[in-house]
mmCIF file of C-alpha atoms in Angstrom:
data_model
loop_
_atom_site.group_PDB
_atom_site.id
_atom_site.type_symbol
_atom_site.label_atom_id
_atom_site.label_comp_id
_atom_site.label_asym_id
_atom_site.label_seq_id
_atom_site.Cartn_x
_atom_site.Cartn_y
_atom_site.Cartn_z
ATOM 1 C CA UNK A 896 -28.780 -37.834 -0.218
ATOM 2 C CA UNK A 897 -25.354 -36.832 0.902
ATOM 3 C CA UNK A 898 -24.794 -36.239 4.587
ATOM 4 C CA UNK A 899 -25.262 -32.410 4.211
ATOM 5 C CA UNK A 900 -28.449 -32.294 2.916
ATOM 6 C CA UNK A 901 -29.027 -35.170 5.345
ATOM 7 C CA UNK A 902 -28.624 -32.719 8.346
ATOM 8 C CA UNK A 903 -30.578 -30.005 7.129
ATOM 9 C CA UNK A 904 -27.022 -27.920 6.597
ATOM 10 C CA UNK A 905 -26.792 -25.981 3.245
ATOM 11 C CA UNK A 906 -24.067 -27.579 1.364
ATOM 12 C CA UNK A 907 -20.595 -25.880 0.565
ATOM 13 C CA UNK A 908 -19.999 -25.475 -2.495
ATOM 14 C CA UNK A 909 -16.842 -23.769 -4.618
ATOM 15 C CA UNK A 910 -19.336 -21.252 -6.582
ATOM 16 C CA UNK A 911 -20.881 -20.556 -3.026
ATOM 17 C CA UNK A 912 -17.424 -20.298 -1.203
ATOM 18 C CA UNK A 913 -16.689 -17.752 -4.372
ATOM 19 C CA UNK A 914 -19.690 -15.732 -3.670
ATOM 20 C CA UNK A 915 -18.604 -15.389 0.331
ATOM 21 C CA UNK A 916 -15.213 -14.285 -0.424
ATOM 22 C CA UNK A 917 -16.458 -11.615 -2.754
ATOM 23 C CA UNK A 918 -18.816 -10.496 -0.364
ATOM 24 C CA UNK A 919 -16.083 -10.412 2.417
ATOM 25 C CA UNK A 920 -14.016 -8.601 0.057
ATOM 26 C CA UNK A 921 -16.637 -5.921 -0.944
ATOM 27 C CA UNK A 922 -17.550 -5.375 2.613
ATOM 28 C CA UNK A 923 -13.946 -4.889 3.627
ATOM 29 C CA UNK A 924 -12.969 -2.805 0.983
ATOM 30 C CA UNK A 925 -15.702 -0.698 1.523
ATOM 31 C CA UNK A 926 -14.880 0.018 5.101
ATOM 32 C CA UNK A 927 -11.001 0.235 4.340
ATOM 33 C CA UNK A 928 -11.937 3.139 1.923
ATOM 34 C CA UNK A 929 -14.916 4.866 4.369
ATOM 35 C CA UNK A 930 -17.814 3.897 1.478
ATOM 36 C CA UNK A 931 -15.911 6.452 -0.918
ATOM 37 C CA UNK A 932 -14.212 3.993 -2.901
ATOM 38 C CA UNK A 933 -15.002 5.967 -6.444
ATOM 39 C CA UNK A 934 -13.894 9.156 -5.061
ATOM 40 C CA UNK A 935 -10.510 7.377 -4.614
ATOM 41 C CA UNK A 936 -10.429 6.335 -8.053
ATOM 42 C CA UNK A 937 -11.171 9.587 -9.891
ATOM 43 C CA UNK A 938 -8.149 11.226 -7.180
ATOM 44 C CA UNK A 939 -5.625 8.642 -8.345
ATOM 45 C CA UNK A 940 -6.580 8.906 -11.644
ATOM 46 C CA UNK A 941 -6.659 12.854 -11.280
ATOM 47 C CA UNK A 942 -3.124 12.886 -9.616
ATOM 48 C CA UNK A 943 -1.657 10.182 -12.327
ATOM 49 C CA UNK A 944 -2.407 12.817 -15.019
ATOM 50 C CA UNK A 945 -1.344 15.507 -13.230
ATOM 51 C CA UNK A 946 2.016 14.017 -12.855
ATOM 52 C CA UNK A 947 2.051 13.501 -16.665
ATOM 53 C CA UNK A 948 1.121 16.554 -17.400
ATOM 54 C CA UNK A 949 4.172 18.116 -15.289
ATOM 55 C CA UNK A 950 6.709 15.847 -16.701
ATOM 56 C CA UNK A 951 5.941 16.451 -20.132
ATOM 57 C CA UNK A 952 5.838 20.069 -19.683
ATOM 58 C CA UNK A 953 9.442 20.008 -17.945
ATOM 59 C CA UNK A 954 10.809 17.542 -20.549
ATOM 60 C CA UNK A 955 11.244 17.103 -24.026
ATOM 61 C CA UNK A 956 12.164 13.570 -24.001
ATOM 62 C CA UNK A 957 9.242 10.970 -23.952
ATOM 63 C CA UNK A 958 8.850 9.253 -20.571
ATOM 64 C CA UNK A 959 11.160 5.906 -20.033
ATOM 65 C CA UNK A 960 10.522 2.725 -17.268
ATOM 66 C CA UNK A 961 12.274 5.398 -15.096
ATOM 67 C CA UNK A 962 9.535 7.989 -15.512
ATOM 68 C CA UNK A 963 6.844 5.309 -15.340
ATOM 69 C CA UNK A 964 7.993 4.318 -11.519
ATOM 70 C CA UNK A 965 7.398 7.996 -10.466
ATOM 71 C CA UNK A 966 4.074 8.107 -12.327
ATOM 72 C CA UNK A 967 2.582 4.944 -10.384
ATOM 73 C CA UNK A 968 4.378 5.573 -7.598
ATOM 74 C CA UNK A 969 2.565 8.947 -6.212
ATOM 75 C CA UNK A 970 -1.153 7.824 -6.797
ATOM 76 C CA UNK A 971 -0.320 4.727 -4.813
ATOM 77 C CA UNK A 972 1.236 6.730 -2.252
ATOM 78 C CA UNK A 973 -1.942 8.686 -1.927
ATOM 79 C CA UNK A 974 -4.438 5.445 -2.172
ATOM 80 C CA UNK A 975 -2.912 4.176 0.740
ATOM 81 C CA UNK A 976 -2.443 7.096 2.505
ATOM 82 C CA UNK A 977 -5.978 7.505 4.141
ATOM 83 C CA UNK A 978 -7.032 3.820 4.545
ATOM 84 C CA UNK A 979 -3.900 3.123 6.682
ATOM 85 C CA UNK A 980 -3.933 6.380 8.296
ATOM 86 C CA UNK A 981 -7.511 5.830 9.686
ATOM 87 C CA UNK A 982 -7.306 2.577 10.312
ATOM 88 C CA UNK A 983 -8.135 2.994 14.093
ATOM 89 C CA UNK A 984 -10.075 6.377 13.419
ATOM 90 C CA UNK A 985 -12.623 5.156 11.687
ATOM 91 C CA UNK A 986 -13.641 2.313 13.613
ATOM 92 C CA UNK A 987 -13.546 3.752 17.028
ATOM 93 C CA UNK A 988 -15.907 6.659 15.360
ATOM 94 C CA UNK A 989 -17.870 3.927 14.121
ATOM 95 C CA UNK A 990 -18.177 2.364 17.266
ATOM 96 C CA UNK A 991 -17.128 -1.143 15.733
ATOM 97 C CA UNK A 992 -13.663 -0.956 17.527
ATOM 98 C CA UNK A 993 -15.935 -2.419 20.460
ATOM 99 C CA UNK A 994 -17.527 -4.997 18.630
ATOM 100 C CA UNK A 995 -14.101 -6.339 17.302
ATOM 101 C CA UNK A 996 -12.732 -6.713 20.361
ATOM 102 C CA UNK A 997 -15.479 -8.398 22.094
ATOM 103 C CA UNK A 998 -14.537 -11.498 19.738
ATOM 104 C CA UNK A 999 -11.435 -12.798 21.090
ATOM 105 C CA UNK A 1000 -8.234 -13.091 18.430
ATOM 106 C CA UNK A 1001 -10.764 -11.807 16.003
ATOM 107 C CA UNK A 1002 -9.386 -8.199 16.175
ATOM 108 C CA UNK A 1003 -6.190 -9.498 14.445
ATOM 109 C CA UNK A 1004 -7.808 -11.119 11.502
ATOM 110 C CA UNK A 1005 -9.781 -7.832 11.006
ATOM 111 C CA UNK A 1006 -7.132 -5.463 10.715
ATOM 112 C CA UNK A 1007 -4.521 -8.280 8.887
ATOM 113 C CA UNK A 1008 -7.518 -8.978 6.304
ATOM 114 C CA UNK A 1009 -8.270 -5.086 5.958
ATOM 115 C CA UNK A 1010 -4.592 -4.240 5.457
ATOM 116 C CA UNK A 1011 -3.895 -7.266 2.925
ATOM 117 C CA UNK A 1012 -7.262 -5.987 1.341
ATOM 118 C CA UNK A 1013 -6.149 -2.606 0.664
ATOM 119 C CA UNK A 1014 -2.960 -3.301 -1.097
ATOM 120 C CA UNK A 1015 -4.800 -5.666 -2.903
ATOM 121 C CA UNK A 1016 -7.091 -2.686 -4.506
ATOM 122 C CA UNK A 1017 -4.388 -0.524 -4.733
ATOM 123 C CA UNK A 1018 -2.418 -2.818 -6.923
ATOM 124 C CA UNK A 1019 -5.274 -3.395 -9.213
ATOM 125 C CA UNK A 1020 -5.769 0.282 -9.926
ATOM 126 C CA UNK A 1021 -1.992 0.617 -10.401
ATOM 127 C CA UNK A 1022 -2.402 -2.259 -12.969
ATOM 128 C CA UNK A 1023 -4.729 -0.448 -14.962
ATOM 129 C CA UNK A 1024 -2.795 2.849 -14.690
ATOM 130 C CA UNK A 1025 0.261 0.728 -16.026
ATOM 131 C CA UNK A 1026 -1.493 -0.651 -18.445
ATOM 132 C CA UNK A 1027 -2.144 3.016 -19.888
ATOM 133 C CA UNK A 1028 1.325 3.923 -19.555
ATOM 134 C CA UNK A 1029 2.331 0.784 -21.346
ATOM 135 C CA UNK A 1030 0.368 1.447 -24.444
ATOM 136 C CA UNK A 1031 0.377 5.072 -24.450
ATOM 137 C CA UNK A 1032 3.890 6.378 -22.820
ATOM 138 C CA UNK A 1033 6.702 3.568 -22.904
ATOM 139 C CA UNK A 1034 7.705 0.120 -23.166
ATOM 140 C CA UNK A 1035 8.248 -1.330 -20.144
ATOM 141 C CA UNK A 1036 7.769 -4.901 -18.310
ATOM 142 C CA UNK A 1037 4.117 -4.509 -16.284
ATOM 143 C CA UNK A 1038 4.736 -7.068 -13.484
ATOM 144 C CA UNK A 1039 7.905 -6.048 -12.488
ATOM 145 C CA UNK A 1040 7.084 -2.184 -12.396
ATOM 146 C CA UNK A 1041 4.072 -3.035 -10.440
ATOM 147 C CA UNK A 1042 6.287 -5.247 -7.951
ATOM 148 C CA UNK A 1043 8.946 -2.714 -7.403
ATOM 149 C CA UNK A 1044 6.584 0.281 -6.573
ATOM 150 C CA UNK A 1045 4.578 -1.406 -4.385
ATOM 151 C CA UNK A 1046 7.588 -1.765 -2.158
ATOM 152 C CA UNK A 1047 7.217 1.526 -0.309
ATOM 153 C CA UNK A 1048 3.794 1.917 -0.642
ATOM 154 C CA UNK A 1049 3.346 -1.521 1.209
ATOM 155 C CA UNK A 1050 6.138 -0.057 3.816
ATOM 156 C CA UNK A 1051 4.141 3.313 4.079
ATOM 157 C CA UNK A 1052 1.050 1.465 4.850
ATOM 158 C CA UNK A 1053 2.486 -0.581 7.520
ATOM 159 C CA UNK A 1054 4.160 2.257 9.252
ATOM 160 C CA UNK A 1055 0.724 4.277 9.031
ATOM 161 C CA UNK A 1056 -0.947 1.293 10.546
ATOM 162 C CA UNK A 1057 1.836 1.098 13.412
ATOM 163 C CA UNK A 1058 1.699 5.197 14.274
ATOM 164 C CA UNK A 1059 -2.365 4.956 14.386
ATOM 165 C CA UNK A 1060 -2.100 2.134 17.003
ATOM 166 C CA UNK A 1061 0.226 4.407 18.556
ATOM 167 C CA UNK A 1062 -1.359 7.756 18.279
ATOM 168 C CA UNK A 1063 -5.096 6.700 18.331
ATOM 169 C CA UNK A 1064 -5.818 9.498 16.259
ATOM 170 C CA UNK A 1065 -6.169 9.610 12.132
ATOM 171 C CA UNK A 1066 -5.180 13.447 12.083
ATOM 172 C CA UNK A 1067 -2.235 12.873 14.623
ATOM 173 C CA UNK A 1068 -1.171 9.705 12.599
ATOM 174 C CA UNK A 1069 -1.296 12.013 8.782
ATOM 175 C CA UNK A 1070 1.007 14.546 10.688
ATOM 176 C CA UNK A 1071 3.371 12.196 11.875
ATOM 177 C CA UNK A 1072 3.215 10.256 8.327
ATOM 178 C CA UNK A 1073 3.230 13.719 6.382
ATOM 179 C CA UNK A 1074 6.694 14.789 8.119
ATOM 180 C CA UNK A 1075 8.176 11.068 7.400
ATOM 181 C CA UNK A 1076 7.394 10.996 3.709
ATOM 182 C CA UNK A 1077 8.653 14.774 3.412
ATOM 183 C CA UNK A 1078 11.535 13.993 5.088
ATOM 184 C CA UNK A 1079 12.522 11.189 2.745
ATOM 185 C CA UNK A 1080 11.483 13.341 -0.569
ATOM 186 C CA UNK A 1081 13.614 16.102 0.645
ATOM 187 C CA UNK A 1082 16.869 14.435 1.457
ATOM 188 C CA UNK A 1083 16.152 11.941 -1.655
ATOM 189 C CA UNK A 1084 18.963 13.491 -3.520
ATOM 190 C CA UNK A 1085 21.349 12.924 -0.465
ATOM 191 C CA UNK A 1086 20.393 9.529 -0.414
ATOM 192 C CA UNK A 1087 20.035 9.267 -4.225
ATOM 193 C CA UNK A 1088 21.658 5.670 -4.317
ATOM 194 C CA UNK A 1089 21.558 4.845 -0.817
ATOM 195 C CA UNK A 1090 20.040 1.726 0.299
ATOM 196 C CA UNK A 1091 17.952 3.472 2.669
ATOM 197 C CA UNK A 1092 16.161 5.761 0.122
ATOM 198 C CA UNK A 1093 12.572 5.184 0.778
ATOM 199 C CA UNK A 1094 12.005 6.282 -3.151
ATOM 200 C CA UNK A 1095 14.871 4.401 -4.460
ATOM 201 C CA UNK A 1096 14.192 3.967 -8.371
ATOM 202 C CA UNK A 1097 15.144 0.205 -9.172
ATOM 203 C CA UNK A 1098 14.757 1.823 -13.213
ATOM 204 C CA UNK A 1099 17.167 4.349 -13.036
ATOM 205 C CA UNK A 1100 19.647 3.953 -15.896
ATOM 206 C CA UNK A 1101 23.139 3.635 -15.057
ATOM 207 C CA UNK A 1102 26.341 2.999 -16.829
ATOM 208 C CA UNK A 1103 27.379 -0.601 -17.621
ATOM 209 C CA UNK A 1104 30.283 -0.478 -14.997
ATOM 210 C CA UNK A 1105 27.754 0.558 -12.131
ATOM 211 C CA UNK A 1106 25.419 -1.880 -13.086
ATOM 212 C CA UNK A 1107 26.599 -4.595 -10.470
ATOM 213 C CA UNK A 1108 26.510 -2.029 -7.664
ATOM 214 C CA UNK A 1109 23.309 -0.800 -8.640
ATOM 215 C CA UNK A 1110 21.703 -4.040 -8.411
ATOM 216 C CA UNK A 1111 23.269 -4.823 -5.528
ATOM 217 C CA UNK A 1112 21.879 -1.524 -3.781
ATOM 218 C CA UNK A 1113 18.354 -2.265 -5.244
ATOM 219 C CA UNK A 1114 18.248 -5.637 -3.639
ATOM 220 C CA UNK A 1115 19.419 -4.438 -0.331
ATOM 221 C CA UNK A 1116 17.158 -1.588 -0.389
ATOM 222 C CA UNK A 1117 14.339 -3.864 -0.933
ATOM 223 C CA UNK A 1118 15.147 -6.500 1.743
ATOM 224 C CA UNK A 1119 15.378 -3.569 4.345
ATOM 225 C CA UNK A 1120 12.228 -2.015 3.356
ATOM 226 C CA UNK A 1121 10.474 -5.381 3.217
ATOM 227 C CA UNK A 1122 11.863 -6.151 7.309
ATOM 228 C CA UNK A 1123 10.698 -2.535 7.832
ATOM 229 C CA UNK A 1124 6.769 -3.346 6.645
ATOM 230 C CA UNK A 1125 6.503 -6.584 8.461
ATOM 231 C CA UNK A 1126 7.892 -5.300 11.578
ATOM 232 C CA UNK A 1127 5.845 -2.222 11.381
ATOM 233 C CA UNK A 1128 2.588 -4.340 10.822
ATOM 234 C CA UNK A 1129 3.336 -6.997 13.268
ATOM 235 C CA UNK A 1130 4.119 -3.874 15.881
ATOM 236 C CA UNK A 1131 0.420 -2.925 15.198
ATOM 237 C CA UNK A 1132 -1.333 -6.071 15.339
ATOM 238 C CA UNK A 1133 0.465 -6.575 18.524
ATOM 239 C CA UNK A 1134 -0.453 -3.224 19.665
ATOM 240 C CA UNK A 1135 -4.245 -4.220 19.042
ATOM 241 C CA UNK A 1136 -3.949 -6.616 22.124
ATOM 242 C CA UNK A 1137 -4.553 -3.559 24.492
ATOM 243 C CA UNK A 1138 -8.038 -3.501 24.179
ATOM 244 C CA UNK A 1139 -8.435 -0.500 26.917
ATOM 245 C CA UNK A 1140 -5.998 1.995 24.848
ATOM 246 C CA UNK A 1141 -8.519 1.921 22.081
ATOM 247 C CA UNK A 1142 -12.050 1.200 23.569
#
């Protein structure tokens, strides 16, 4: 008889740990998407198909990797928008914010875990859509595509979380983030080859003599986006120190 049995404590096994992690993931995923996960899936698929239909009507050539990048980016942004924008607002409305602040330092783990979970959910859905694109539309490498697509999605999610901690209002955060996203969208042509272009497409077809410059531009762009995502997320988590601002 082992020590765990002798003391009357339940023995922890790898299977039990996996079940615990599974339940933890399901619970937090449900909270992140406000119990409407299936609607978000349907919405993402509908937006994805709409983008493909619009592309097909406007272009006579079949899509390539450059086009697929936007096919996946649009539903990805829409999927991350709601959970990150209303991250604080939903907790305040459900009165869970008081419980979270009642446990010392636990609030960091809660919101950090939920940020990670929402990205895992989004990339999982995009993986399914990417597989569909790979089979039915264009020949491209799925993992590099998902890796590149997640850069602007993660930045938008982290920035939305930071703004949510500043405004403490889901609607206010949504309004600010829509303005920011539209700004980069409308000025995309001016910043097309800029390192600061949020929607820079790494799969854009370029001439051979431009390839090295384009690769360097893409590298710096991804570095800037990664740094921005980390800083905005850390700022949002630090803002969660101020309990009186949220309770």
